[in-house]
Short mmCIF file of C-alpha atoms in Angstrom, two decimals:
data_model
loop_
_atom_site.label_atom_id
_atom_site.label_comp_id
_atom_site.label_asym_id
_atom_site.label_seq_id
_atom_site.Cartn_x
_atom_site.Cartn_y
_atom_site.Cartn_z
CA ASN A 7 19.08 239.50 67.26
CA ALA A 8 22.03 239.16 69.58
CA GLY A 9 23.63 235.76 69.82
CA VAL A 10 24.69 233.94 72.94
CA MET A 11 26.62 236.28 75.19
CA GLN A 12 29.31 235.21 77.59
CA ASN A 13 31.37 237.25 79.96
CA PRO A 14 34.04 237.74 80.82
CA ARG A 15 35.84 236.63 77.66
CA HIS A 16 39.05 236.10 79.58
CA LEU A 17 39.41 235.40 83.27
CA VAL A 18 42.59 234.96 85.28
CA ARG A 19 42.39 233.48 88.74
CA ARG A 20 44.96 232.36 91.27
CA ARG A 21 44.74 228.88 92.68
CA GLY A 22 42.14 228.73 95.43
CA GLN A 23 40.05 231.63 94.16
CA GLU A 24 36.52 231.40 92.77
CA ALA A 25 35.63 231.80 89.12
CA ARG A 26 32.20 232.94 87.95
CA LEU A 27 31.30 232.61 84.31
CA ARG A 28 28.12 234.14 82.90
CA CYS A 29 26.00 233.22 79.93
CA SER A 30 22.99 234.96 78.44
CA PRO A 31 21.16 232.77 75.92
CA MET A 32 19.81 233.93 72.61
CA LYS A 33 16.50 235.72 72.74
CA GLY A 34 13.70 233.18 72.83
CA HIS A 35 15.93 230.36 74.03
CA SER A 36 15.24 228.84 77.42
CA HIS A 37 17.66 225.91 77.29
CA VAL A 38 21.29 226.42 78.25
CA TYR A 39 24.24 224.06 78.05
CA TRP A 40 27.79 224.42 79.33
CA TYR A 41 30.76 222.74 77.69
CA ARG A 42 34.46 222.73 78.53
CA GLN A 43 37.26 222.62 75.99
CA LEU A 44 40.75 221.68 77.10
CA PRO A 45 43.67 222.63 74.84
CA GLU A 46 43.80 220.60 71.62
CA GLU A 47 40.57 218.83 72.56
CA GLY A 48 36.95 218.88 71.49
CA LEU A 49 34.22 220.23 73.69
CA LYS A 50 32.95 218.11 76.57
CA PHE A 51 29.40 218.42 77.88
CA MET A 52 29.11 219.60 81.46
CA VAL A 53 25.54 220.55 82.33
CA TYR A 54 22.13 221.28 80.83
CA LEU A 55 19.78 223.76 82.48
CA GLN A 56 16.40 225.27 81.96
CA LYS A 57 15.11 228.23 83.92
CA GLU A 58 15.46 227.39 87.65
CA ASN A 59 16.12 223.72 86.88
CA ILE A 60 19.21 221.58 86.41
CA ILE A 61 18.19 218.92 83.92
CA ASP A 62 21.43 217.01 83.49
CA GLU A 63 24.70 217.63 85.31
CA SER A 64 26.31 214.33 84.44
CA GLY A 65 29.37 216.05 82.96
CA MET A 66 30.10 218.24 85.94
CA PRO A 67 33.00 217.38 88.25
CA LYS A 68 31.52 216.24 91.55
CA GLU A 69 33.26 218.86 93.61
CA ARG A 70 33.84 222.61 93.32
CA PHE A 71 31.66 223.07 90.22
CA SER A 72 28.08 224.30 90.24
CA ALA A 73 25.70 225.88 87.75
CA GLU A 74 22.45 227.76 87.91
CA PHE A 75 20.00 229.43 85.57
CA PRO A 76 17.78 231.70 87.67
CA LYS A 77 14.38 232.97 86.68
CA GLU A 78 15.91 236.35 85.98
CA GLY A 79 19.39 236.97 84.72
CA PRO A 80 22.10 234.92 83.06
CA SER A 81 23.16 231.37 83.69
CA ILE A 82 26.22 231.14 85.90
CA LEU A 83 28.89 228.48 86.06
CA ARG A 84 30.78 228.70 89.35
CA ILE A 85 34.09 227.06 90.07
CA GLN A 86 35.25 227.23 93.66
CA GLN A 87 38.85 226.91 94.78
CA VAL A 88 40.19 226.75 91.25
CA VAL A 89 43.18 224.59 90.40
CA ARG A 90 45.53 224.70 87.41
CA GLY A 91 43.66 221.84 85.76
CA ASP A 92 40.57 224.04 85.53
CA SER A 93 42.32 226.20 82.93
CA ALA A 94 40.26 225.77 79.79
CA ALA A 95 37.76 227.47 77.52
CA TYR A 96 34.21 227.26 78.81
CA PHE A 97 31.46 227.57 76.24
CA CYS A 98 27.81 228.15 76.77
CA ALA A 99 25.21 227.17 74.19
CA SER A 100 21.49 227.75 73.99
CA SER A 101 18.64 226.24 72.04
CA GLN A 102 14.98 226.82 71.51
CA THR A 103 14.05 223.45 72.94
CA GLY A 104 15.86 220.49 74.43
CA GLU A 105 15.29 218.41 71.33
CA SER A 106 18.39 217.75 69.31
CA SER A 107 16.63 218.69 66.10
CA TYR A 108 17.06 222.27 67.21
CA GLU A 109 20.60 223.53 66.78
CA GLN A 110 22.62 224.59 69.75
CA TYR A 111 24.12 228.04 69.25
CA PHE A 112 27.38 228.72 71.02
CA GLY A 113 28.73 231.81 72.67
CA PRO A 114 32.30 233.07 72.19
CA GLY A 115 33.50 231.32 75.32
CA THR A 116 35.30 232.33 78.49
CA ARG A 117 38.95 231.45 78.63
CA LEU A 118 39.91 230.71 82.20
CA THR A 119 43.56 230.76 83.19
CA VAL A 120 44.52 229.61 86.65
CA THR A 121 47.94 230.78 87.77
CA SER B 3 37.97 205.70 68.83
CA GLN B 4 35.77 208.11 70.68
CA GLN B 5 32.32 209.24 69.59
CA GLY B 6 32.49 211.93 66.94
CA GLU B 7 36.10 211.51 65.90
CA GLU B 8 37.32 213.51 62.92
CA ASP B 9 40.04 212.75 60.46
CA PRO B 10 42.40 213.90 59.28
CA GLN B 11 43.61 215.78 62.33
CA ALA B 12 45.10 218.42 60.07
CA LEU B 13 44.62 219.30 56.42
CA SER B 14 46.49 221.89 54.38
CA ILE B 15 45.30 222.86 50.89
CA GLN B 16 45.57 225.69 48.38
CA GLU B 17 42.87 228.26 47.87
CA GLY B 18 40.35 227.05 45.31
CA GLU B 19 40.79 223.38 46.12
CA ASN B 20 38.17 221.26 47.81
CA ALA B 21 38.55 220.09 51.39
CA THR B 22 37.05 216.88 52.72
CA MET B 23 36.87 216.02 56.40
CA ASN B 24 35.48 212.84 57.88
CA CYS B 25 33.82 212.00 61.14
CA SER B 26 33.21 208.57 62.63
CA TYR B 27 31.09 207.70 65.61
CA LYS B 28 30.28 204.58 67.56
CA THR B 29 26.69 204.61 68.77
CA SER B 30 23.34 205.33 67.14
CA ILE B 31 22.50 208.98 66.71
CA ASN B 32 19.51 211.19 66.06
CA ASN B 33 21.41 214.00 64.38
CA LEU B 34 24.93 215.00 63.48
CA GLN B 35 26.09 218.58 63.37
CA TRP B 36 29.20 220.26 61.99
CA TYR B 37 30.73 223.31 63.60
CA ARG B 38 33.60 225.62 62.71
CA GLN B 39 35.90 227.24 65.24
CA ASN B 40 38.34 229.96 64.30
CA SER B 41 41.44 230.11 66.44
CA GLY B 42 40.61 231.31 69.93
CA ARG B 43 36.97 231.94 69.07
CA GLY B 44 33.59 230.34 69.67
CA LEU B 45 31.88 227.72 67.58
CA VAL B 46 29.83 228.58 64.54
CA HIS B 47 27.08 226.17 63.58
CA LEU B 48 27.43 225.05 59.97
CA ILE B 49 24.90 222.36 59.27
CA LEU B 50 22.72 219.71 60.92
CA ILE B 51 21.90 216.43 59.23
CA ARG B 52 19.29 214.08 60.62
CA SER B 53 19.79 210.35 60.87
CA ASN B 54 17.23 209.73 58.12
CA GLU B 55 19.01 212.06 55.71
CA ARG B 56 21.90 211.03 53.50
CA GLU B 57 23.10 214.31 52.09
CA LYS B 58 22.65 217.98 52.74
CA HIS B 59 23.93 221.13 51.07
CA SER B 60 24.46 224.66 52.32
CA GLY B 61 26.28 227.05 50.03
CA ARG B 62 29.77 225.64 49.45
CA LEU B 63 29.22 222.95 52.09
CA ARG B 64 28.11 219.41 51.40
CA VAL B 65 27.55 216.94 54.21
CA THR B 66 26.91 213.25 53.81
CA LEU B 67 25.84 210.75 56.42
CA ASP B 68 26.18 206.98 56.23
CA THR B 69 24.52 205.49 59.29
CA SER B 70 25.48 201.95 58.28
CA LYS B 71 29.15 202.93 58.49
CA LYS B 72 28.56 205.38 61.32
CA SER B 73 30.38 208.09 59.43
CA SER B 74 29.87 211.54 57.99
CA SER B 75 31.88 213.75 55.70
CA LEU B 76 32.04 217.50 55.26
CA LEU B 77 33.10 218.81 51.86
CA ILE B 78 34.02 222.45 51.38
CA THR B 79 34.23 223.34 47.72
CA ALA B 80 36.32 226.14 46.21
CA SER B 81 38.01 226.83 49.52
CA ARG B 82 39.06 230.31 50.60
CA ALA B 83 41.70 231.50 53.03
CA ALA B 84 38.85 232.55 55.33
CA ASP B 85 37.85 228.88 55.64
CA THR B 86 40.97 228.30 57.72
CA ALA B 87 39.65 227.01 61.04
CA SER B 88 39.07 223.87 63.08
CA TYR B 89 36.04 221.82 62.11
CA PHE B 90 34.19 219.64 64.57
CA CYS B 91 31.44 217.13 64.20
CA ALA B 92 29.04 216.69 67.08
CA THR B 93 26.71 213.78 67.60
CA ASP B 94 23.76 213.29 69.87
CA GLY B 95 21.24 210.63 70.80
CA GLU B 96 23.50 207.99 72.27
CA SER B 97 21.48 204.79 72.22
CA GLY B 98 18.70 205.03 74.73
CA GLY B 99 20.07 208.25 76.08
CA SER B 100 19.48 211.94 75.86
CA ASN B 101 19.44 213.68 72.54
CA TYR B 102 20.54 217.11 73.70
CA LYS B 103 24.00 216.14 74.88
CA LEU B 104 26.41 216.81 72.05
CA THR B 105 29.58 214.77 71.86
CA PHE B 106 32.42 216.42 69.99
CA GLY B 107 35.52 214.99 68.42
CA LYS B 108 38.94 216.63 68.59
CA GLY B 109 38.41 218.34 65.25
CA THR B 110 40.20 218.75 61.96
CA LEU B 111 42.44 221.78 61.61
CA LEU B 112 42.03 223.07 58.06
CA THR B 113 44.57 225.51 56.65
CA VAL B 114 43.81 227.12 53.31
CA ASN B 115 46.88 228.74 51.81
CA PRO B 116 46.38 231.79 49.57
#
C-alpha cells in the first residue's frame, strides 16, 4: 500500500515563475491537507480539501496561492509569481476522514527553492 | 508560548539511554499526536493519544498526556543511533474549532550518539 506521494521532491523556481506541487493521497483516503514548513520551524496548516471541495483554506496566503483536489488526479498546490519568502518545504497529508481521531499521514514533501 | 511547543529544543544522549521530550499547549484539544522527522525528510506518525487517555505505549515509545497541565511527554527507551531525528507534537481541536487542523511546535532535535 503506497503512502502519500508528492512530486516533485525538489523544485527550483526563479522569482516571478509559477510553482506547481502535486500530492496523491494514500489509497482509500479522500481528505487532503497541505502544510508549509519554514526552516527551523514546525509545520503550519495551509488548506484542507476533499474531492472537488475546499473545506478550509484559512492558512493560505490571500494572494498567489491556490489549491485544488479534482475528481480525478492528484491534489495540486499552485503558487503564482513566487518570491524568495515562498522557499520552504511543502508537505501534503491525507486521512481516511476529517475527524482528528484518524491519523494524518504525511508525504515526503516538496522542497521549493526560489532563486 | 505557541500551541504545541516542545522542549528541550535540542537533546543529545548516548545510545542506550532514555530520551524524554515534552510538549505544552494552550487550548483544549481532542487528540495529541507525535511525529518524527529525519533530516530533510517527511514526517512519520508515531503515536496518537486522545484527550481522555493518560498514557499510551508503542514499542519503545511511551506517551503521557496531562490535560490539567496541558502537557504531554514522549519517552524513547533504550535509544538507538537511528532514533536521531526531530520530534514534533501536533495538537488539534482548538476550543470550539475544527479538529482536523494540526498545530505543530518547532520540535525537539534528538541526537543519539553511538
